[in-house]
């Protein structure tokens, strides 16, 4: 059966791609159902649950380590970790800082790399497209799923971190990087801004993952490739001799979230980071659309 | 009609045109902003003398902005260690690109913040109170200015590393050096931080200087320097530049100048004139050093005049004994308070940036050994200046080639 379909892939393209026969009235209902089933897939898979458990474990480890090892002043990321003893909110910030270079990109790459390649790998992609679902809509739903997962992952780290931090260290005025203090409520608001900025950065990264996912039928390959890209980008970013290309690296502005913790907030790098993320996101979503729309689905 | 369009959009070449167009638009926007940033606005001509008067009579009641400082001094092997872009330590300013925010509200309210990746160092002056703050080691220092010193530039006091860092102060230092050895001209206009500016160009008449020219962009309306660029001789790009990337001439609010150390921070009460940080003794600014030296050190003397003048100073006794040793012994001795080893490596970069001062001993150990009839020592060479540290404990520095330093050492 697969041989018959594989022999005439070109004829499939207009047939499953247009979705003309679909009644307009049911289109909205259909799209939420597709999204809901996609989310059920993302958040129901055991491997994804395990991944999120790892993400959530980091703030817990940080909270207990700081609580029971006494002062950690001056250590790696010492700024945040030592602040945690004064205020529980900083456990969330420290966890985000620790997970941003590798764990969060890994999680987003696993989901986005799996988005298309995973369906192709287990042979469900052509059935999806034969429902019929427009390819553009399929891509949109897949990316929306990646976005929702990204928001969930970042908030999970922040909420677990703040929860354990408040339980172990209590609340209080928050000391910003500038040395000034703000109330707990303002501190929470700043933390929310940080989460929002990280989500924007990772959303662009997810778009890259989605594009790579359309290139291959091996989800593991897509995930590894995208994680490798993030790591290489960060390595290049740390070589000062290459400073000319630094602003164009996809990960360059990720750590600029620290600017949201100054008094007053410094917007220079943040706005550059958002522009960079939007440009990367649009380019790779367009590329994913171009690649996926013209792709022969053979499995 | 719709069918032909639908089938057209499924043709790979057509679909790939969409991301292609997005890339083209992004690159075009980047190129356009680069071109407009380099545009020379048309301004009524103004000669150098008029510009200098403008600068002297500048009356800015308040301003704030972001300053980007870029140092490409060609220092040997230093950039990775002394803190790259992420460091929020003021002594890291000798290399790489750094961002500072400045606030100014009259003679007795100023603030400078050096932004690190996840840290910040501040110098805040509010009336007679001056605070320094370093988030990396959670430490604040309080200086009480004597009353009646209101006209002293406050940022110079606590940490000389920050002294040359605002365009205003950097230009003041450069203008102070104007004398018969210097050619002063104007060279068109420039746009800095979205504002039109005149360019004042200072150049040494003495060709022995390593400095090619100093270009100062002066705001056409407010008459304050917006950017200072220092070019090495025959170099097309500046070796050092500091300039506003964004500036506002509204008076910043009083809340920007209020600082009280957060609970848990280590607070040092300090009186001015003693106990300067290690940064004060560093050769960060060998052309025009004006640092208060620790007690027990001979007055530095100047050999030569103008742009080729060479500073000869003796090091503090402790440092002198360190430099007379060599190799790793020097490096270890210089970092008694740092648990990090003095070996060089990427992991160590963060530790060096976070510790209170630059690991001078480790740097010295990595410099080439030179000798001559004046003795032996170690030579630090950059595109703009040379520094000779002799084994008998002298620092000889100037914006000249090493040969002139050897001459000064022999005297």
GROMACS .gro file of C-alpha atoms in nm, chain A residues 13-14 17-18 20 73-80 82-83 86 97 135-136 175-181 211 215 237-238 240-241 243 246 248 252 255-259 261-269 279 282-283 286-294, chain B residues 2-3 6 9-20 22-23 26 30 66 68 79-80 84-85 96-97 99 101 103 111 113-122 124 133-138 245-246 255-256 258-266 354:
model
  124
   13UNK     CA    1  -0.018   1.738  -0.313
   14UNK     CA    2  -0.316   1.925  -0.450
   17UNK     CA    3  -0.338   2.028   0.042
   18UNK     CA    4  -0.632   2.240  -0.061
   20UNK     CA    5  -1.168   2.277  -0.059
   73UNK     CA    6   2.821   3.381   4.786
   74UNK     CA    7   3.049   3.428   4.490
   75UNK     CA    8   2.992   3.090   4.327
   76UNK     CA    9   2.877   3.029   3.974
   77UNK     CA   10   2.569   3.241   3.907
   78UNK     CA   11   2.633   3.354   4.260
   79UNK     CA   12   2.440   3.674   4.208
   80UNK     CA   13   2.109   3.494   4.196
   82UNK     CA   14   2.306   3.403   4.701
   83UNK     CA   15   2.005   3.631   4.667
   86UNK     CA   16   1.699   3.670   5.110
   97UNK     CA   17   1.910   3.116   3.444
  135UNK     CA   18  -0.080   2.170   0.525
  136UNK     CA   19  -0.058   2.533   0.633
  175UNK     CA   20   1.680   4.340   4.558
  176UNK     CA   21   1.728   4.428   4.192
  177UNK     CA   22   2.061   4.414   4.012
  178UNK     CA   23   2.098   4.788   4.064
  179UNK     CA   24   2.095   4.738   4.438
  180UNK     CA   25   1.756   4.900   4.491
  181UNK     CA   26   1.470   4.717   4.655
  211UNK     CA   27   1.170   2.400   1.011
  215UNK     CA   28   1.349   1.844   0.660
  237UNK     CA   29   2.887   3.398   2.134
  238UNK     CA   30   3.153   3.343   2.399
  240UNK     CA   31   3.520   3.760   2.189
  241UNK     CA   32   3.724   3.761   1.867
  243UNK     CA   33   3.218   3.988   1.825
  246UNK     CA   34   2.749   3.810   1.784
  248UNK     CA   35   2.318   3.792   1.461
  252UNK     CA   36   2.287   3.618   2.165
  255UNK     CA   37   2.060   3.633   2.876
  256UNK     CA   38   1.956   3.995   2.827
  257UNK     CA   39   1.656   3.914   3.046
  258UNK     CA   40   1.877   4.044   3.325
  259UNK     CA   41   1.802   4.394   3.196
  261UNK     CA   42   1.586   4.323   3.673
  262UNK     CA   43   1.750   4.664   3.672
  263UNK     CA   44   1.615   4.985   3.810
  264UNK     CA   45   1.492   5.138   3.586
  265UNK     CA   46   1.451   4.861   3.329
  266UNK     CA   47   1.704   4.886   3.045
  267UNK     CA   48   1.519   4.838   2.718
  268UNK     CA   49   1.806   4.851   2.465
  269UNK     CA   50   1.907   4.486   2.461
  279UNK     CA   51   1.304   3.801   1.256
  282UNK     CA   52   0.928   3.469   1.077
  283UNK     CA   53   1.214   3.351   0.856
  286UNK     CA   54   0.819   3.085   0.631
  287UNK     CA   55   1.091   2.838   0.543
  288UNK     CA   56   0.903   2.558   0.721
  289UNK     CA   57   0.589   2.652   0.530
  290UNK     CA   58   0.777   2.657   0.200
  291UNK     CA   59   0.944   2.325   0.269
  292UNK     CA   60   0.641   2.145   0.407
  293UNK     CA   61   0.397   2.270   0.145
  294UNK     CA   62   0.607   2.140  -0.140
  301UNK     CA   63  -0.816   3.026  -0.798
  302UNK     CA   64  -0.705   2.685  -0.917
  305UNK     CA   65  -0.342   2.737  -0.576
  308UNK     CA   66   0.164   2.828  -0.464
  309UNK     CA   67   0.247   2.461  -0.444
  310UNK     CA   68   0.538   2.499  -0.680
  311UNK     CA   69   0.852   2.478  -0.468
  312UNK     CA   70   1.021   2.772  -0.636
  313UNK     CA   71   0.725   2.999  -0.563
  314UNK     CA   72   0.690   2.885  -0.204
  315UNK     CA   73   1.060   2.932  -0.131
  316UNK     CA   74   1.029   3.286  -0.258
  317UNK     CA   75   0.837   3.370   0.062
  318UNK     CA   76   1.114   3.294   0.315
  319UNK     CA   77   1.357   3.438   0.063
  321UNK     CA   78   1.157   3.768   0.444
  322UNK     CA   79   1.533   3.725   0.458
  325UNK     CA   80   1.541   4.167   0.716
  329UNK     CA   81   1.953   4.610   0.871
  365UNK     CA   82   2.304   5.458   2.724
  367UNK     CA   83   2.848   5.195   2.453
  378UNK     CA   84   4.048   3.992   2.621
  379UNK     CA   85   3.926   3.655   2.735
  383UNK     CA   86   3.446   4.017   2.814
  384UNK     CA   87   3.112   4.162   2.754
  395UNK     CA   88   3.572   4.439   2.458
  396UNK     CA   89   3.237   4.606   2.424
  398UNK     CA   90   2.730   4.913   2.792
  400UNK     CA   91   2.384   5.380   3.153
  402UNK     CA   92   2.205   5.975   3.455
  410UNK     CA   93   2.482   5.794   3.841
  412UNK     CA   94   2.575   5.190   3.585
  413UNK     CA   95   2.791   4.933   3.410
  414UNK     CA   96   2.568   4.657   3.280
  415UNK     CA   97   2.697   4.302   3.300
  416UNK     CA   98   2.508   4.005   3.167
  417UNK     CA   99   2.343   3.926   3.496
  418UNK     CA  100   2.510   4.186   3.710
  419UNK     CA  101   2.555   4.556   3.751
  420UNK     CA  102   2.805   4.793   3.903
  421UNK     CA  103   2.685   5.138   3.998
  423UNK     CA  104   2.569   5.689   4.247
  432UNK     CA  105   2.749   4.907   4.428
  433UNK     CA  106   2.855   4.577   4.276
  434UNK     CA  107   2.582   4.318   4.240
  435UNK     CA  108   2.832   4.042   4.164
  436UNK     CA  109   2.973   4.041   4.513
  437UNK     CA  110   2.674   4.206   4.675
  544UNK     CA  111   2.377   5.490   2.166
  545UNK     CA  112   2.072   5.661   2.307
  554UNK     CA  113   1.452   5.830   4.232
  555UNK     CA  114   1.742   5.741   4.001
  557UNK     CA  115   1.861   5.737   4.568
  558UNK     CA  116   2.062   5.445   4.691
  559UNK     CA  117   2.055   5.261   5.015
  560UNK     CA  118   2.235   4.930   5.044
  561UNK     CA  119   2.001   4.631   5.047
  562UNK     CA  120   1.992   4.416   5.358
  563UNK     CA  121   2.253   4.142   5.345
  564UNK     CA  122   2.497   4.343   5.139
  565UNK     CA  123   2.844   4.402   5.275
  653UNK     CA  124   3.384   3.840   3.942
   0.00000   0.00000   0.00000
